[in-house]
Amino acid sequence: MSFSADWLALREPADRAARRRAAATWAPLRAMARSEGAAGPLRVLDLGAGTGSNLRALAPWLGGAQRWRTVDHDARLLAAQPAALGRWARSIGARSAGEASRIDAGGFSVELERIAADLADPVAFDALFARADIDLVTASALLDLVGEDWLHRWVDRCGAAGAAVHAALSVDGRWTVVPADRGDARLRRAFARDQRRDKGLGRALGEMAPRVAARRLRAAGYRVVTARSDWVMHATAHRALVHELLSGMAAAAIAADPAHRALHAAWLRRRLAALRRGRLRMRVGHVDLTATR
Ligand SMILES: C[S@@+](CC[C@H](N)C(=O)[O-])C[C@H]1O[C@@H](n2cnc3c(N)ncnc32)[C@H](O)[C@@H]1O
């Protein structure tokens, strides 16, 4: 499955606000960063990194010297990382060099290696973990795309590496649009079916991802803290994001339930009309998770 850099940029402010709602997951992560980072740079592996949003969110509050490897299979997104990270570095008054492969903000510094790899390829996947130099494995907006076997393998590799885990912004199936619409229930069923579709990493866990991940990590001996990191959106403040979301949901529902194409399309028309009138509010449930030993 592919994602556009524009979509990732559109969601990034909502992601940042959502992460702030999940502050309970930060304390164990910071404690880990302080103890692991004391001996040398904190070594972070970011899976499905896109344009680097997870790095931009985490690096400032992990603090200290950090060495990141950002992994994605999408060459366009990896190529967009230097510009996105460079803009961000300037916005926070940090120095960046070498196409943003070195960022120094005073309170933290990042050395970055970008890696093109397909996480569906077991050999490439295992190679990421082969170097015994990982303190933290992280991912944002990825776990709901993966299948159960992939997730088990991921937990096994994280455990064997002795790495902490931080998985942000996994959808948990809660979503509401206010005011309610007569087409919501049908749309919800079809959309939920699409969420379980294979996105390239096995039949996707979708809304089950946060629970399955927490259970598996606990079984592997991790202490797991989770907190809700919902997107909370209003028609006026988040118009473009809500527009994209509603359109994407309707498209997914139509793909999963083509027999009711006309009904889902009508739902979208009514929803976009309400959005234009500035009347819509929307909440999308996510969960952030930190697992430490
Ligand atoms: C929803 S986006 C999230 C991107 C980024 N973490 C963020 O929060 O903005 C999912 C990311 O996973 C990447 N991805 C999906 N399947 C992948 C695979 N099989 N191998 C590597 N990356 C993959 C996509 O290219 C995309 O960048």
Tab-separated table of C-alpha atoms and ligand atoms in Angstrom:
chain	number	residue	atom	x	y	z
A	1	MET	CA	0.000	0.000	0.000
A	2	SER	CA	1.349	3.450	-0.799
A	3	PHE	CA	0.902	6.785	0.930
A	4	SER	CA	1.530	10.229	-0.530
A	5	ALA	CA	3.889	12.719	1.096
A	6	ASP	CA	1.017	15.248	0.921
A	7	TRP	CA	-1.245	12.976	2.969
A	8	LEU	CA	1.479	12.369	5.562
A	9	ALA	CA	2.101	16.130	5.804
A	10	LEU	CA	-1.625	16.799	6.183
A	11	ARG	CA	-1.973	14.366	9.069
A	12	GLU	CA	1.234	15.357	10.895
A	13	PRO	CA	-0.196	18.241	12.996
A	14	ALA	CA	-3.154	16.074	14.058
A	15	ASP	CA	-0.714	13.274	14.884
A	16	ARG	CA	1.343	15.628	17.037
A	17	ALA	CA	-1.724	16.815	18.952
A	18	ALA	CA	-2.879	13.208	19.336
A	19	ARG	CA	0.490	12.110	20.727
A	20	ARG	CA	0.203	14.797	23.411
A	21	ARG	CA	-3.000	13.080	24.579
A	22	ALA	CA	-0.980	9.893	25.133
A	23	ALA	CA	1.571	11.405	27.515
A	24	ALA	CA	1.285	8.354	29.791
A	25	THR	CA	3.414	6.431	27.304
A	26	TRP	CA	6.262	8.968	27.449
A	27	ALA	CA	7.595	8.433	30.975
A	28	PRO	CA	8.899	4.866	30.440
A	29	LEU	CA	10.322	5.899	27.089
A	30	ARG	CA	12.189	8.847	28.527
A	31	ALA	CA	13.493	6.740	31.402
A	32	MET	CA	14.790	4.185	28.896
A	33	ALA	CA	16.348	6.952	26.767
A	34	ARG	CA	18.115	8.411	29.803
A	35	SER	CA	19.621	5.089	30.851
A	36	GLU	CA	20.497	3.759	27.356
A	37	GLY	CA	21.609	7.189	26.111
A	38	ALA	CA	24.020	7.586	29.013
A	39	ALA	CA	26.473	5.104	27.487
A	40	GLY	CA	26.433	6.548	23.958
A	41	PRO	CA	23.964	7.659	21.319
A	42	LEU	CA	20.460	6.239	21.645
A	43	ARG	CA	20.046	3.867	18.692
A	44	VAL	CA	16.594	4.005	17.148
A	45	LEU	CA	15.072	1.910	14.352
A	46	ASP	CA	11.966	3.542	12.809
A	47	LEU	CA	9.917	1.165	10.637
A	48	GLY	CA	7.604	2.538	7.936
A	49	ALA	CA	9.123	5.964	8.520
A	50	GLY	CA	7.564	7.821	5.582
A	51	THR	CA	8.956	11.350	5.483
A	52	GLY	CA	10.240	11.160	9.082
A	53	SER	CA	7.249	12.334	11.118
A	54	ASN	CA	8.017	9.921	13.954
A	55	LEU	CA	11.563	11.256	14.247
A	56	ARG	CA	10.260	14.831	14.330
A	57	ALA	CA	7.866	13.913	17.137
A	58	LEU	CA	10.181	11.773	19.246
A	59	ALA	CA	13.698	13.155	18.891
A	60	PRO	CA	13.135	16.396	20.871
A	61	TRP	CA	11.773	14.678	23.923
A	62	LEU	CA	14.059	11.662	23.835
A	63	GLY	CA	16.854	14.238	24.110
A	64	GLY	CA	20.635	13.742	23.970
A	65	ALA	CA	22.616	12.118	21.170
A	66	GLN	CA	20.586	9.826	18.926
A	67	ARG	CA	21.376	7.625	15.946
A	68	TRP	CA	18.317	6.871	13.818
A	69	ARG	CA	17.741	4.413	11.012
A	70	THR	CA	14.540	5.257	9.131
A	71	VAL	CA	13.188	2.417	7.005
A	72	ASP	CA	10.602	2.497	4.231
A	73	HIS	CA	9.967	0.667	0.971
A	74	ASP	CA	8.671	3.767	-0.770
A	75	ALA	CA	11.556	5.509	-2.550
A	76	ARG	CA	9.492	8.693	-3.035
A	77	LEU	CA	8.879	9.045	0.690
A	78	LEU	CA	12.502	8.337	1.572
A	79	ALA	CA	13.561	10.933	-1.010
A	80	ALA	CA	11.203	13.456	0.596
A	81	GLN	CA	12.791	12.988	4.041
A	82	PRO	CA	15.732	15.411	3.679
A	83	ALA	CA	13.497	18.336	2.667
A	84	ALA	CA	10.896	17.560	5.356
A	85	LEU	CA	13.545	17.154	8.051
A	86	GLY	CA	15.462	20.208	6.861
A	87	ARG	CA	12.305	22.389	7.072
A	88	TRP	CA	11.597	21.031	10.524
A	89	ALA	CA	15.174	21.585	11.694
A	90	ARG	CA	15.003	25.224	10.567
A	91	SER	CA	11.605	25.677	12.254
A	92	ILE	CA	13.052	24.635	15.628
A	93	GLY	CA	16.293	26.574	15.168
A	94	ALA	CA	18.443	23.449	14.738
A	95	ARG	CA	21.444	23.095	12.431
A	96	SER	CA	21.247	20.404	9.777
A	97	ALA	CA	23.844	19.124	7.332
A	98	GLY	CA	24.397	16.345	4.814
A	99	GLU	CA	20.801	16.367	3.482
A	100	ALA	CA	19.507	16.399	7.052
A	101	SER	CA	21.475	13.276	7.939
A	102	ARG	CA	22.940	15.281	10.828
A	103	ILE	CA	20.743	17.541	12.931
A	104	ASP	CA	21.919	19.389	15.985
A	105	ALA	CA	19.399	21.224	18.109
A	106	GLY	CA	21.489	21.715	21.225
A	107	GLY	CA	19.243	19.684	23.545
A	108	PHE	CA	19.376	16.751	21.157
A	109	SER	CA	21.280	15.662	18.090
A	110	VAL	CA	20.419	13.127	15.408
A	111	GLU	CA	22.567	11.138	13.023
A	112	LEU	CA	20.352	9.597	10.409
A	113	GLU	CA	20.666	6.702	8.006
A	114	ARG	CA	17.836	6.212	5.512
A	115	ILE	CA	17.204	2.615	4.518
A	116	ALA	CA	15.121	1.372	1.590
A	117	ALA	CA	13.719	-2.015	2.579
A	118	ASP	CA	10.509	-3.959	2.181
A	119	LEU	CA	9.303	-5.044	5.614
A	120	ALA	CA	7.372	-7.850	3.934
A	121	ASP	CA	10.644	-9.463	2.883
A	122	PRO	CA	11.752	-11.688	5.798
A	123	VAL	CA	15.416	-11.524	4.776
A	124	ALA	CA	15.414	-7.718	4.566
A	125	PHE	CA	13.426	-7.564	7.795
A	126	ASP	CA	15.832	-9.768	9.723
A	127	ALA	CA	18.798	-7.836	8.314
A	128	LEU	CA	17.479	-4.698	10.026
A	129	PHE	CA	17.797	-6.477	13.341
A	130	ALA	CA	21.048	-8.271	12.568
A	131	ARG	CA	23.232	-5.455	13.878
A	132	ALA	CA	23.180	-5.783	17.649
A	133	ASP	CA	22.801	-2.055	18.066
A	134	ILE	CA	19.174	-1.166	18.712
A	135	ASP	CA	17.901	0.485	21.873
A	136	LEU	CA	14.457	1.456	20.591
A	137	VAL	CA	12.280	0.077	17.806
A	138	THR	CA	9.554	2.481	16.849
A	139	ALA	CA	6.838	2.959	14.248
A	140	SER	CA	3.983	5.371	13.790
A	141	ALA	CA	0.740	4.652	11.968
A	142	LEU	CA	2.047	1.258	10.914
A	143	LEU	CA	0.807	-1.491	13.240
A	144	ASP	CA	-2.793	-1.476	11.996
A	145	LEU	CA	-1.452	-2.238	8.499
A	146	VAL	CA	0.413	-5.397	9.502
A	147	GLY	CA	-0.754	-8.967	9.892
A	148	GLU	CA	-0.552	-11.118	12.997
A	149	ASP	CA	2.386	-13.241	11.797
A	150	TRP	CA	4.347	-10.120	10.926
A	151	LEU	CA	3.591	-8.645	14.331
A	152	HIS	CA	4.741	-11.810	16.102
A	153	ARG	CA	7.985	-11.783	14.155
A	154	TRP	CA	8.445	-8.089	14.979
A	155	VAL	CA	7.959	-8.708	18.714
A	156	ASP	CA	10.362	-11.655	18.588
A	157	ARG	CA	13.037	-9.560	16.881
A	158	CYS	CA	12.560	-6.610	19.254
A	159	GLY	CA	12.827	-8.968	22.229
A	160	ALA	CA	15.939	-10.698	20.882
A	161	ALA	CA	17.558	-7.287	20.304
A	162	GLY	CA	16.720	-6.278	23.885
A	163	ALA	CA	15.115	-3.147	22.469
A	164	ALA	CA	12.330	-1.017	23.921
A	165	VAL	CA	9.308	-0.458	21.668
A	166	HIS	CA	7.213	2.600	20.937
A	167	ALA	CA	4.334	2.207	18.471
A	168	ALA	CA	2.333	5.390	17.993
A	169	LEU	CA	-0.995	6.103	16.339
A	170	SER	CA	-2.413	2.652	15.687
A	171	VAL	CA	-6.127	2.883	14.929
A	172	ASP	CA	-8.383	1.066	17.389
A	173	GLY	CA	-11.664	1.146	15.475
A	174	ARG	CA	-13.382	3.954	17.392
A	175	TRP	CA	-14.556	6.746	15.171
A	176	THR	CA	-17.449	9.144	15.386
A	177	VAL	CA	-18.704	11.857	13.121
A	178	VAL	CA	-21.129	14.374	14.639
A	179	PRO	CA	-23.911	14.927	13.726
A	180	ALA	CA	-24.826	11.293	13.013
A	181	ASP	CA	-25.920	10.247	9.522
A	182	ARG	CA	-28.309	7.514	8.408
A	183	GLY	CA	-25.533	5.913	6.331
A	184	ASP	CA	-23.026	5.627	9.197
A	185	ALA	CA	-23.734	2.017	10.197
A	186	ARG	CA	-23.385	0.625	6.666
A	187	LEU	CA	-20.284	2.716	6.025
A	188	ARG	CA	-18.782	1.553	9.325
A	189	ARG	CA	-19.248	-2.130	8.474
A	190	ALA	CA	-17.750	-1.783	5.004
A	191	PHE	CA	-14.870	0.399	6.190
A	192	ALA	CA	-14.028	-2.067	8.985
A	193	ARG	CA	-13.831	-4.816	6.363
A	194	ASP	CA	-11.378	-2.746	4.321
A	195	GLN	CA	-9.234	-2.195	7.412
A	196	ARG	CA	-8.629	-5.957	7.587
A	197	ARG	CA	-7.533	-6.186	3.942
A	198	ASP	CA	-3.978	-7.330	3.215
A	199	LYS	CA	-1.896	-4.157	2.832
A	200	GLY	CA	1.240	-6.074	1.881
A	201	LEU	CA	2.246	-7.379	5.320
A	202	GLY	CA	-0.376	-10.102	5.742
A	203	ARG	CA	-4.079	-9.746	6.496
A	204	ALA	CA	-4.093	-6.427	8.341
A	205	LEU	CA	-4.890	-6.423	12.055
A	206	GLY	CA	-6.705	-3.091	11.645
A	207	GLU	CA	-8.455	-2.047	14.846
A	208	MET	CA	-7.181	-5.149	16.681
A	209	ALA	CA	-3.550	-4.059	16.331
A	210	PRO	CA	-3.132	-2.203	19.652
A	211	ARG	CA	-4.604	-5.059	21.703
A	212	VAL	CA	-2.757	-7.816	19.836
A	213	ALA	CA	0.539	-5.921	20.075
A	214	ALA	CA	0.152	-5.246	23.809
A	215	ARG	CA	-0.746	-8.890	24.495
A	216	ARG	CA	2.169	-10.246	22.474
A	217	LEU	CA	4.687	-7.832	23.993
A	218	ARG	CA	3.539	-8.716	27.525
A	219	ALA	CA	3.857	-12.411	26.698
A	220	ALA	CA	7.436	-11.678	25.588
A	221	GLY	CA	8.223	-10.208	29.004
A	222	TYR	CA	7.725	-6.505	28.286
A	223	ARG	CA	6.039	-4.017	30.612
A	224	VAL	CA	3.501	-2.284	28.383
A	225	VAL	CA	1.876	1.115	28.809
A	226	THR	CA	-0.844	2.231	26.398
A	227	ALA	CA	-2.815	5.453	26.094
A	228	ARG	CA	-5.325	6.834	23.655
A	229	SER	CA	-3.958	9.200	21.016
A	230	ASP	CA	-7.157	10.184	19.237
A	231	TRP	CA	-7.475	12.651	16.405
A	232	VAL	CA	-10.015	15.268	17.499
A	233	MET	CA	-11.102	17.325	14.515
A	234	HIS	CA	-13.475	20.185	13.766
A	235	ALA	CA	-14.853	21.245	10.402
A	236	THR	CA	-13.205	24.642	10.532
A	237	ALA	CA	-9.800	23.896	12.052
A	238	HIS	CA	-9.202	20.579	10.242
A	239	ARG	CA	-11.200	20.987	7.050
A	240	ALA	CA	-8.639	19.553	4.623
A	241	LEU	CA	-7.780	16.577	6.830
A	242	VAL	CA	-11.438	15.726	7.473
A	243	HIS	CA	-12.177	16.067	3.752
A	244	GLU	CA	-9.412	13.597	2.888
A	245	LEU	CA	-10.427	11.232	5.661
A	246	LEU	CA	-14.102	11.127	4.714
A	247	SER	CA	-13.214	10.678	1.043
A	248	GLY	CA	-10.774	7.889	1.896
A	249	MET	CA	-13.308	6.161	4.125
A	250	ALA	CA	-15.979	6.275	1.427
A	251	ALA	CA	-13.548	4.979	-1.200
A	252	ALA	CA	-12.505	2.136	1.115
A	253	ALA	CA	-16.141	1.308	1.894
A	254	ILE	CA	-17.006	1.231	-1.818
A	255	ALA	CA	-14.039	-1.046	-2.540
A	256	ALA	CA	-15.114	-3.413	0.251
A	257	ASP	CA	-18.853	-3.196	-0.506
A	258	PRO	CA	-19.309	-2.300	-4.186
A	259	ALA	CA	-22.934	-3.458	-4.146
A	260	HIS	CA	-23.749	-0.351	-2.097
A	261	ARG	CA	-21.550	2.061	-4.021
A	262	ALA	CA	-24.394	4.562	-4.517
A	263	LEU	CA	-25.275	4.596	-0.802
A	264	HIS	CA	-21.658	5.145	0.275
A	265	ALA	CA	-21.229	7.871	-2.355
A	266	ALA	CA	-24.406	9.580	-1.090
A	267	TRP	CA	-23.060	9.336	2.483
A	268	LEU	CA	-19.912	11.101	1.354
A	269	ARG	CA	-21.884	13.858	-0.416
A	270	ARG	CA	-23.942	14.534	2.720
A	271	ARG	CA	-20.848	14.466	4.903
A	272	LEU	CA	-18.905	16.872	2.670
A	273	ALA	CA	-21.904	19.209	2.518
A	274	ALA	CA	-21.985	19.292	6.336
A	275	LEU	CA	-18.230	19.891	6.342
A	276	ARG	CA	-18.648	22.868	3.991
A	277	ARG	CA	-21.315	24.280	6.308
A	278	GLY	CA	-18.764	24.045	9.136
A	279	ARG	CA	-20.995	21.723	11.117
A	280	LEU	CA	-18.946	18.568	11.358
A	281	ARG	CA	-16.886	17.195	14.220
A	282	MET	CA	-14.910	13.999	13.947
A	283	ARG	CA	-12.910	11.818	16.290
A	284	VAL	CA	-10.729	8.903	15.213
A	285	GLY	CA	-9.462	6.557	17.895
A	286	HIS	CA	-5.782	5.670	18.052
A	287	VAL	CA	-3.573	4.073	20.677
A	288	ASP	CA	0.087	4.754	21.503
A	289	LEU	CA	2.101	2.013	23.151
A	290	THR	CA	5.440	1.889	24.949
A	291	ALA	CA	6.998	-1.417	25.959
A	292	THR	CA	10.121	-1.681	28.085
A	293	ARG	CA	11.900	-4.473	29.936
B	1	LIG	C1	0.567	5.468	7.376
B	1	LIG	S1	2.183	5.650	6.768
B	1	LIG	C2	3.035	6.276	8.184
B	1	LIG	C3	4.313	6.980	7.848
B	1	LIG	C4	5.038	7.620	9.025
B	1	LIG	N1	5.432	6.649	10.012
B	1	LIG	C5	4.177	8.693	9.645
B	1	LIG	O1	3.727	8.517	10.789
B	1	LIG	O2	3.953	9.718	8.968
B	1	LIG	C6	2.786	3.975	6.683
B	1	LIG	C7	4.204	3.901	6.190
B	1	LIG	O3	4.612	2.535	6.150
B	1	LIG	C8	5.315	2.317	4.947
B	1	LIG	N2	5.161	0.901	4.581
B	1	LIG	C9	4.022	0.235	4.331
B	1	LIG	N3	4.284	-1.034	3.967
B	1	LIG	C10	5.639	-1.163	4.002
B	1	LIG	C11	6.526	-2.236	3.712
B	1	LIG	N4	6.078	-3.428	3.291
B	1	LIG	N5	7.855	-2.021	3.848
B	1	LIG	C12	8.330	-0.807	4.248
B	1	LIG	N6	7.535	0.244	4.527
B	1	LIG	C13	6.200	0.073	4.405
B	1	LIG	C14	4.640	3.232	3.937
B	1	LIG	O4	5.436	3.476	2.795
B	1	LIG	C15	4.395	4.460	4.783
B	1	LIG	O5	5.492	5.326	4.783
